[in-house]
């Protein structure tokens, strides 16, 4: 398992974003050399965990639970074949493009060592937005992406460090539950009956998802 590229983006104008100023940082490009990664702070104030990477809409993106976004090259390759177009590393706005990592099959709370120092923890799936659809320029993209249920994973930073393309990704902790990124994504989008199962992830589950799961469970109890 390894890191193919580290991808950073700068604010750029977009007619598809609702962020103040009409800009987005979704256009991520691979960079050379080391990139420092650290916890950015709470959502609403903290942006990206990667130095030099822009998160513009802090209301919906960024913060500790969404510090780093990873997507598997294997899944990008599947989308390339389906869409009939090239998708370079970073095309989905991901910070890390990986090889050999089951990103959407990762467990909530799973931990990865990237390079010698950086320790990341799988937090939650990416839920697509209008900015993503506008960026890809594919008709019905939100529905297609959601139905595929291969969303990639957001990660929180447990131990900061520097990373660069080509470094190893090592699975160092796998929790004793079966709540994957894919299952969580389906629970939040197309299969709300799965919401109570998210609570099995314990303390690794982001607070917003926990509230939704608990609310659904109480409603079902009547």
JSON list of N, CA and C in Angstrom, two decimals, residues 67-129:
[
{"chain": "A", "resi": 67, "resn": "UNK", "atom": "N", "xyz": [-9.98, 16.55, 7.84]},
{"chain": "A", "resi": 67, "resn": "UNK", "atom": "CA", "xyz": [-8.68, 17.21, 7.66]},
{"chain": "A", "resi": 67, "resn": "UNK", "atom": "C", "xyz": [-8.00, 16.79, 6.37]},
{"chain": "A", "resi": 68, "resn": "UNK", "atom": "N", "xyz": [-8.18, 15.53, 5.98]},
{"chain": "A", "resi": 68, "resn": "UNK", "atom": "CA", "xyz": [-7.51, 14.96, 4.81]},
{"chain": "A", "resi": 68, "resn": "UNK", "atom": "C", "xyz": [-8.52, 14.11, 4.06]},
{"chain": "A", "resi": 69, "resn": "UNK", "atom": "N", "xyz": [-8.55, 14.21, 2.74]},
{"chain": "A", "resi": 69, "resn": "UNK", "atom": "CA", "xyz": [-9.46, 13.39, 1.93]},
{"chain": "A", "resi": 69, "resn": "UNK", "atom": "C", "xyz": [-8.64, 12.46, 1.06]},
{"chain": "A", "resi": 70, "resn": "UNK", "atom": "N", "xyz": [-8.94, 11.16, 1.12]},
{"chain": "A", "resi": 70, "resn": "UNK", "atom": "CA", "xyz": [-8.21, 10.15, 0.35]},
{"chain": "A", "resi": 70, "resn": "UNK", "atom": "C", "xyz": [-9.14, 9.45, -0.63]},
{"chain": "A", "resi": 71, "resn": "UNK", "atom": "N", "xyz": [-8.60, 9.13, -1.79]},
{"chain": "A", "resi": 71, "resn": "UNK", "atom": "CA", "xyz": [-9.36, 8.36, -2.79]},
{"chain": "A", "resi": 71, "resn": "UNK", "atom": "C", "xyz": [-8.39, 7.39, -3.46]},
{"chain": "A", "resi": 72, "resn": "UNK", "atom": "N", "xyz": [-8.91, 6.20, -3.73]},
{"chain": "A", "resi": 72, "resn": "UNK", "atom": "CA", "xyz": [-8.08, 5.14, -4.30]},
{"chain": "A", "resi": 72, "resn": "UNK", "atom": "C", "xyz": [-7.91, 5.30, -5.81]},
{"chain": "A", "resi": 73, "resn": "UNK", "atom": "N", "xyz": [-6.67, 5.12, -6.28]},
{"chain": "A", "resi": 73, "resn": "UNK", "atom": "CA", "xyz": [-6.42, 5.18, -7.72]},
{"chain": "A", "resi": 73, "resn": "UNK", "atom": "C", "xyz": [-7.21, 4.10, -8.45]},
{"chain": "A", "resi": 74, "resn": "UNK", "atom": "N", "xyz": [-7.39, 2.94, -7.82]},
{"chain": "A", "resi": 74, "resn": "UNK", "atom": "CA", "xyz": [-8.15, 1.87, -8.44]},
{"chain": "A", "resi": 74, "resn": "UNK", "atom": "C", "xyz": [-9.59, 2.30, -8.72]},
{"chain": "A", "resi": 75, "resn": "UNK", "atom": "N", "xyz": [-10.17, 3.09, -7.80]},
{"chain": "A", "resi": 75, "resn": "UNK", "atom": "CA", "xyz": [-11.54, 3.56, -8.00]},
{"chain": "A", "resi": 75, "resn": "UNK", "atom": "C", "xyz": [-11.59, 4.66, -9.05]},
{"chain": "A", "resi": 76, "resn": "UNK", "atom": "N", "xyz": [-10.57, 5.50, -9.09]},
{"chain": "A", "resi": 76, "resn": "UNK", "atom": "CA", "xyz": [-10.49, 6.48, -10.18]},
{"chain": "A", "resi": 76, "resn": "UNK", "atom": "C", "xyz": [-10.40, 5.79, -11.53]},
{"chain": "A", "resi": 77, "resn": "UNK", "atom": "N", "xyz": [-9.65, 4.69, -11.59]},
{"chain": "A", "resi": 77, "resn": "UNK", "atom": "CA", "xyz": [-9.53, 3.95, -12.84]},
{"chain": "A", "resi": 77, "resn": "UNK", "atom": "C", "xyz": [-10.89, 3.38, -13.27]},
{"chain": "A", "resi": 78, "resn": "UNK", "atom": "N", "xyz": [-11.67, 2.89, -12.31]},
{"chain": "A", "resi": 78, "resn": "UNK", "atom": "CA", "xyz": [-13.01, 2.39, -12.64]},
{"chain": "A", "resi": 78, "resn": "UNK", "atom": "C", "xyz": [-13.87, 3.51, -13.21]},
{"chain": "A", "resi": 79, "resn": "UNK", "atom": "N", "xyz": [-13.80, 4.70, -12.60]},
{"chain": "A", "resi": 79, "resn": "UNK", "atom": "CA", "xyz": [-14.57, 5.83, -13.11]},
{"chain": "A", "resi": 79, "resn": "UNK", "atom": "C", "xyz": [-14.06, 6.27, -14.48]},
{"chain": "A", "resi": 80, "resn": "UNK", "atom": "N", "xyz": [-12.76, 6.19, -14.70]},
{"chain": "A", "resi": 80, "resn": "UNK", "atom": "CA", "xyz": [-12.22, 6.51, -16.03]},
{"chain": "A", "resi": 80, "resn": "UNK", "atom": "C", "xyz": [-12.88, 5.67, -17.10]},
{"chain": "A", "resi": 81, "resn": "UNK", "atom": "N", "xyz": [-12.96, 4.37, -16.84]},
{"chain": "A", "resi": 81, "resn": "UNK", "atom": "CA", "xyz": [-13.56, 3.46, -17.83]},
{"chain": "A", "resi": 81, "resn": "UNK", "atom": "C", "xyz": [-15.04, 3.77, -18.02]},
{"chain": "A", "resi": 82, "resn": "UNK", "atom": "N", "xyz": [-15.75, 4.07, -16.94]},
{"chain": "A", "resi": 82, "resn": "UNK", "atom": "CA", "xyz": [-17.18, 4.34, -17.05]},
{"chain": "A", "resi": 82, "resn": "UNK", "atom": "C", "xyz": [-17.46, 5.67, -17.76]},
{"chain": "A", "resi": 83, "resn": "UNK", "atom": "N", "xyz": [-16.65, 6.67, -17.46]},
{"chain": "A", "resi": 83, "resn": "UNK", "atom": "CA", "xyz": [-16.89, 8.00, -18.01]},
{"chain": "A", "resi": 83, "resn": "UNK", "atom": "C", "xyz": [-16.23, 8.20, -19.37]},
{"chain": "A", "resi": 84, "resn": "UNK", "atom": "N", "xyz": [-15.26, 7.34, -19.70]},
{"chain": "A", "resi": 84, "resn": "UNK", "atom": "CA", "xyz": [-14.57, 7.46, -20.99]},
{"chain": "A", "resi": 84, "resn": "UNK", "atom": "C", "xyz": [-13.69, 8.68, -21.09]},
{"chain": "A", "resi": 85, "resn": "UNK", "atom": "N", "xyz": [-13.06, 9.05, -19.97]},
{"chain": "A", "resi": 85, "resn": "UNK", "atom": "CA", "xyz": [-12.18, 10.21, -19.95]},
{"chain": "A", "resi": 85, "resn": "UNK", "atom": "C", "xyz": [-11.10, 9.99, -18.92]},
{"chain": "A", "resi": 86, "resn": "UNK", "atom": "N", "xyz": [-9.99, 10.69, -19.10]},
{"chain": "A", "resi": 86, "resn": "UNK", "atom": "CA", "xyz": [-8.88, 10.54, -18.16]},
{"chain": "A", "resi": 86, "resn": "UNK", "atom": "C", "xyz": [-9.17, 11.30, -16.87]},
{"chain": "A", "resi": 87, "resn": "UNK", "atom": "N", "xyz": [-8.83, 10.67, -15.76]},
{"chain": "A", "resi": 87, "resn": "UNK", "atom": "CA", "xyz": [-8.97, 11.30, -14.45]},
{"chain": "A", "resi": 87, "resn": "UNK", "atom": "C", "xyz": [-7.60, 11.26, -13.78]},
{"chain": "A", "resi": 88, "resn": "UNK", "atom": "N", "xyz": [-6.95, 12.40, -13.75]},
{"chain": "A", "resi": 88, "resn": "UNK", "atom": "CA", "xyz": [-5.62, 12.48, -13.13]},
{"chain": "A", "resi": 88, "resn": "UNK", "atom": "C", "xyz": [-5.74, 12.38, -11.62]},
{"chain": "A", "resi": 89, "resn": "UNK", "atom": "N", "xyz": [-4.64, 12.05, -10.96]},
{"chain": "A", "resi": 89, "resn": "UNK", "atom": "CA", "xyz": [-4.63, 12.09, -9.50]},
{"chain": "A", "resi": 89, "resn": "UNK", "atom": "C", "xyz": [-5.06, 13.48, -9.03]},
{"chain": "A", "resi": 90, "resn": "UNK", "atom": "N", "xyz": [-5.98, 13.51, -8.08]},
{"chain": "A", "resi": 90, "resn": "UNK", "atom": "CA", "xyz": [-6.52, 14.77, -7.57]},
{"chain": "A", "resi": 90, "resn": "UNK", "atom": "C", "xyz": [-7.80, 15.20, -8.24]},
{"chain": "A", "resi": 91, "resn": "UNK", "atom": "N", "xyz": [-8.25, 14.45, -9.27]},
{"chain": "A", "resi": 91, "resn": "UNK", "atom": "CA", "xyz": [-9.44, 14.85, -10.04]},
{"chain": "A", "resi": 91, "resn": "UNK", "atom": "C", "xyz": [-10.71, 14.93, -9.20]},
{"chain": "A", "resi": 92, "resn": "UNK", "atom": "N", "xyz": [-10.79, 14.15, -8.14]},
{"chain": "A", "resi": 92, "resn": "UNK", "atom": "CA", "xyz": [-11.99, 14.19, -7.29]},
{"chain": "A", "resi": 92, "resn": "UNK", "atom": "C", "xyz": [-11.82, 15.15, -6.12]},
{"chain": "A", "resi": 93, "resn": "UNK", "atom": "N", "xyz": [-10.76, 15.95, -6.17]},
{"chain": "A", "resi": 93, "resn": "UNK", "atom": "CA", "xyz": [-10.51, 16.88, -5.08]},
{"chain": "A", "resi": 93, "resn": "UNK", "atom": "C", "xyz": [-9.85, 16.23, -3.89]},
{"chain": "A", "resi": 94, "resn": "UNK", "atom": "N", "xyz": [-9.29, 15.02, -4.11]},
{"chain": "A", "resi": 94, "resn": "UNK", "atom": "CA", "xyz": [-8.67, 14.32, -2.98]},
{"chain": "A", "resi": 94, "resn": "UNK", "atom": "C", "xyz": [-7.26, 14.84, -2.72]},
{"chain": "A", "resi": 95, "resn": "UNK", "atom": "N", "xyz": [-6.89, 14.84, -1.45]},
{"chain": "A", "resi": 95, "resn": "UNK", "atom": "CA", "xyz": [-5.54, 15.23, -1.05]},
{"chain": "A", "resi": 95, "resn": "UNK", "atom": "C", "xyz": [-4.55, 14.11, -1.25]},
{"chain": "A", "resi": 96, "resn": "UNK", "atom": "N", "xyz": [-5.00, 12.87, -1.00]},
{"chain": "A", "resi": 96, "resn": "UNK", "atom": "CA", "xyz": [-4.14, 11.71, -1.13]},
{"chain": "A", "resi": 96, "resn": "UNK", "atom": "C", "xyz": [-4.73, 10.76, -2.15]},
{"chain": "A", "resi": 97, "resn": "UNK", "atom": "N", "xyz": [-3.97, 10.43, -3.18]},
{"chain": "A", "resi": 97, "resn": "UNK", "atom": "CA", "xyz": [-4.35, 9.38, -4.12]},
{"chain": "A", "resi": 97, "resn": "UNK", "atom": "C", "xyz": [-3.53, 8.16, -3.77]},
{"chain": "A", "resi": 98, "resn": "UNK", "atom": "N", "xyz": [-4.21, 7.06, -3.44]},
{"chain": "A", "resi": 98, "resn": "UNK", "atom": "CA", "xyz": [-3.53, 5.88, -2.91]},
{"chain": "A", "resi": 98, "resn": "UNK", "atom": "C", "xyz": [-3.52, 4.73, -3.91]},
{"chain": "A", "resi": 99, "resn": "UNK", "atom": "N", "xyz": [-2.64, 3.78, -3.66]},
{"chain": "A", "resi": 99, "resn": "UNK", "atom": "CA", "xyz": [-2.60, 2.53, -4.42]},
{"chain": "A", "resi": 99, "resn": "UNK", "atom": "C", "xyz": [-2.57, 1.37, -3.44]},
{"chain": "A", "resi": 100, "resn": "UNK", "atom": "N", "xyz": [-3.43, 0.37, -3.66]},
{"chain": "A", "resi": 100, "resn": "UNK", "atom": "CA", "xyz": [-3.45, -0.80, -2.81]},
{"chain": "A", "resi": 100, "resn": "UNK", "atom": "C", "xyz": [-4.18, -0.62, -1.50]},
{"chain": "A", "resi": 101, "resn": "UNK", "atom": "N", "xyz": [-4.86, 0.49, -1.32]},
{"chain": "A", "resi": 101, "resn": "UNK", "atom": "CA", "xyz": [-5.60, 0.78, -0.09]},
{"chain": "A", "resi": 101, "resn": "UNK", "atom": "C", "xyz": [-7.09, 0.67, -0.37]},
{"chain": "A", "resi": 102, "resn": "UNK", "atom": "N", "xyz": [-7.81, -0.11, 0.44]},
{"chain": "A", "resi": 102, "resn": "UNK", "atom": "CA", "xyz": [-9.26, -0.24, 0.29]},
{"chain": "A", "resi": 102, "resn": "UNK", "atom": "C", "xyz": [-9.91, 0.94, 1.01]},
{"chain": "A", "resi": 103, "resn": "UNK", "atom": "N", "xyz": [-9.91, 2.09, 0.35]},
{"chain": "A", "resi": 103, "resn": "UNK", "atom": "CA", "xyz": [-10.31, 3.33, 1.02]},
{"chain": "A", "resi": 103, "resn": "UNK", "atom": "C", "xyz": [-11.79, 3.31, 1.41]},
{"chain": "A", "resi": 104, "resn": "UNK", "atom": "N", "xyz": [-12.68, 3.02, 0.48]},
{"chain": "A", "resi": 104, "resn": "UNK", "atom": "CA", "xyz": [-14.12, 3.04, 0.79]},
{"chain": "A", "resi": 104, "resn": "UNK", "atom": "C", "xyz": [-14.53, 1.84, 1.63]},
{"chain": "A", "resi": 105, "resn": "UNK", "atom": "N", "xyz": [-13.68, 0.83, 1.71]},
{"chain": "A", "resi": 105, "resn": "UNK", "atom": "CA", "xyz": [-13.94, -0.31, 2.56]},
{"chain": "A", "resi": 105, "resn": "UNK", "atom": "C", "xyz": [-13.28, -0.21, 3.92]},
{"chain": "A", "resi": 106, "resn": "UNK", "atom": "N", "xyz": [-12.62, 0.91, 4.19]},
{"chain": "A", "resi": 106, "resn": "UNK", "atom": "CA", "xyz": [-11.95, 1.10, 5.47]},
{"chain": "A", "resi": 106, "resn": "UNK", "atom": "C", "xyz": [-12.98, 1.25, 6.58]},
{"chain": "A", "resi": 107, "resn": "UNK", "atom": "N", "xyz": [-12.60, 0.85, 7.78]},
{"chain": "A", "resi": 107, "resn": "UNK", "atom": "CA", "xyz": [-13.47, 0.95, 8.94]},
{"chain": "A", "resi": 107, "resn": "UNK", "atom": "C", "xyz": [-13.35, 2.32, 9.60]},
{"chain": "A", "resi": 108, "resn": "UNK", "atom": "N", "xyz": [-14.46, 2.82, 10.12]},
{"chain": "A", "resi": 108, "resn": "UNK", "atom": "CA", "xyz": [-14.42, 4.06, 10.89]},
{"chain": "A", "resi": 108, "resn": "UNK", "atom": "C", "xyz": [-13.53, 3.83, 12.11]},
{"chain": "A", "resi": 109, "resn": "UNK", "atom": "N", "xyz": [-12.54, 4.67, 12.29]},
{"chain": "A", "resi": 109, "resn": "UNK", "atom": "CA", "xyz": [-11.59, 4.51, 13.39]},
{"chain": "A", "resi": 109, "resn": "UNK", "atom": "C", "xyz": [-10.33, 3.75, 13.02]},
{"chain": "A", "resi": 110, "resn": "UNK", "atom": "N", "xyz": [-10.28, 3.22, 11.81]},
{"chain": "A", "resi": 110, "resn": "UNK", "atom": "CA", "xyz": [-9.07, 2.56, 11.32]},
{"chain": "A", "resi": 110, "resn": "UNK", "atom": "C", "xyz": [-7.95, 3.59, 11.24]},
{"chain": "A", "resi": 111, "resn": "UNK", "atom": "N", "xyz": [-6.72, 3.15, 11.54]},
{"chain": "A", "resi": 111, "resn": "UNK", "atom": "CA", "xyz": [-5.60, 4.09, 11.53]},
{"chain": "A", "resi": 111, "resn": "UNK", "atom": "C", "xyz": [-4.53, 3.68, 10.53]},
{"chain": "A", "resi": 112, "resn": "UNK", "atom": "N", "xyz": [-4.01, 4.70, 9.82]},
{"chain": "A", "resi": 112, "resn": "UNK", "atom": "CA", "xyz": [-2.97, 4.49, 8.82]},
{"chain": "A", "resi": 112, "resn": "UNK", "atom": "C", "xyz": [-1.73, 5.29, 9.20]},
{"chain": "A", "resi": 113, "resn": "UNK", "atom": "N", "xyz": [-0.59, 4.64, 9.10]},
{"chain": "A", "resi": 113, "resn": "UNK", "atom": "CA", "xyz": [0.68, 5.34, 9.20]},
{"chain": "A", "resi": 113, "resn": "UNK", "atom": "C", "xyz": [1.13, 5.66, 7.78]},
{"chain": "A", "resi": 114, "resn": "UNK", "atom": "N", "xyz": [1.31, 6.93, 7.49]},
{"chain": "A", "resi": 114, "resn": "UNK", "atom": "CA", "xyz": [1.76, 7.36, 6.17]},
{"chain": "A", "resi": 114, "resn": "UNK", "atom": "C", "xyz": [3.14, 7.98, 6.32]},
{"chain": "A", "resi": 115, "resn": "UNK", "atom": "N", "xyz": [4.15, 7.36, 5.69]},
{"chain": "A", "resi": 115, "resn": "UNK", "atom": "CA", "xyz": [5.50, 7.82, 5.91]},
{"chain": "A", "resi": 115, "resn": "UNK", "atom": "C", "xyz": [5.94, 7.49, 7.33]},
{"chain": "A", "resi": 116, "resn": "UNK", "atom": "N", "xyz": [7.02, 8.07, 7.79]},
{"chain": "A", "resi": 116, "resn": "UNK", "atom": "CA", "xyz": [7.57, 7.70, 9.10]},
{"chain": "A", "resi": 116, "resn": "UNK", "atom": "C", "xyz": [6.82, 8.26, 10.30]},
{"chain": "A", "resi": 117, "resn": "UNK", "atom": "N", "xyz": [6.09, 9.37, 10.14]},
{"chain": "A", "resi": 117, "resn": "UNK", "atom": "CA", "xyz": [5.53, 10.04, 11.31]},
{"chain": "A", "resi": 117, "resn": "UNK", "atom": "C", "xyz": [4.00, 10.22, 11.30]},
{"chain": "A", "resi": 118, "resn": "UNK", "atom": "N", "xyz": [3.43, 10.53, 10.14]},
{"chain": "A", "resi": 118, "resn": "UNK", "atom": "CA", "xyz": [2.02, 10.90, 10.09]},
{"chain": "A", "resi": 118, "resn": "UNK", "atom": "C", "xyz": [1.11, 9.73, 10.45]},
{"chain": "A", "resi": 119, "resn": "UNK", "atom": "N", "xyz": [0.19, 9.93, 11.38]},
{"chain": "A", "resi": 119, "resn": "UNK", "atom": "CA", "xyz": [-0.79, 8.93, 11.74]},
{"chain": "A", "resi": 119, "resn": "UNK", "atom": "C", "xyz": [-2.18, 9.52, 11.51]},
{"chain": "A", "resi": 120, "resn": "UNK", "atom": "N", "xyz": [-2.96, 8.85, 10.64]},
{"chain": "A", "resi": 120, "resn": "UNK", "atom": "CA", "xyz": [-4.29, 9.30, 10.27]},
{"chain": "A", "resi": 120, "resn": "UNK", "atom": "C", "xyz": [-5.33, 8.30, 10.75]},
{"chain": "A", "resi": 121, "resn": "UNK", "atom": "N", "xyz": [-6.53, 8.80, 11.03]},
{"chain": "A", "resi": 121, "resn": "UNK", "atom": "CA", "xyz": [-7.65, 7.94, 11.46]},
{"chain": "A", "resi": 121, "resn": "UNK", "atom": "C", "xyz": [-8.84, 8.16, 10.54]},
{"chain": "A", "resi": 122, "resn": "UNK", "atom": "N", "xyz": [-9.39, 7.07, 10.02]},
{"chain": "A", "resi": 122, "resn": "UNK", "atom": "CA", "xyz": [-10.55, 7.14, 9.13]},
{"chain": "A", "resi": 122, "resn": "UNK", "atom": "C", "xyz": [-11.75, 7.68, 9.90]},
{"chain": "A", "resi": 123, "resn": "UNK", "atom": "N", "xyz": [-12.38, 8.70, 9.35]},
{"chain": "A", "resi": 123, "resn": "UNK", "atom": "CA", "xyz": [-13.41, 9.44, 10.07]},
{"chain": "A", "resi": 123, "resn": "UNK", "atom": "C", "xyz": [-14.80, 9.29, 9.46]},
{"chain": "A", "resi": 124, "resn": "UNK", "atom": "N", "xyz": [-14.95, 9.61, 8.17]},
{"chain": "A", "resi": 124, "resn": "UNK", "atom": "CA", "xyz": [-16.27, 9.63, 7.55]},
{"chain": "A", "resi": 124, "resn": "UNK", "atom": "C", "xyz": [-16.13, 9.68, 6.03]},
{"chain": "A", "resi": 125, "resn": "UNK", "atom": "N", "xyz": [-17.22, 9.39, 5.30]},
{"chain": "A", "resi": 125, "resn": "UNK", "atom": "CA", "xyz": [-17.17, 9.44, 3.84]},
{"chain": "A", "resi": 125, "resn": "UNK", "atom": "C", "xyz": [-17.37, 10.86, 3.31]},
{"chain": "A", "resi": 126, "resn": "UNK", "atom": "N", "xyz": [-16.97, 11.04, 2.08]},
{"chain": "A", "resi": 126, "resn": "UNK", "atom": "CA", "xyz": [-17.27, 12.28, 1.38]},
{"chain": "A", "resi": 126, "resn": "UNK", "atom": "C", "xyz": [-18.69, 12.19, 0.82]},
{"chain": "A", "resi": 127, "resn": "UNK", "atom": "N", "xyz": [-19.52, 13.16, 1.12]},
{"chain": "A", "resi": 127, "resn": "UNK", "atom": "CA", "xyz": [-20.87, 13.24, 0.57]},
{"chain": "A", "resi": 127, "resn": "UNK", "atom": "C", "xyz": [-20.83, 14.29, -0.54]},
{"chain": "A", "resi": 128, "resn": "UNK", "atom": "N", "xyz": [-21.21, 13.93, -1.78]},
{"chain": "A", "resi": 128, "resn": "UNK", "atom": "CA", "xyz": [-21.03, 14.83, -2.92]},
{"chain": "A", "resi": 128, "resn": "UNK", "atom": "C", "xyz": [-21.92, 16.07, -2.85]},
{"chain": "A", "resi": 129, "resn": "UNK", "atom": "N", "xyz": [-21.43, 17.15, -3.44]},
{"chain": "A", "resi": 129, "resn": "UNK", "atom": "CA", "xyz": [-22.15, 18.42, -3.44]},
{"chain": "A", "resi": 129, "resn": "UNK", "atom": "C", "xyz": [-22.21, 18.97, -4.86]}
]
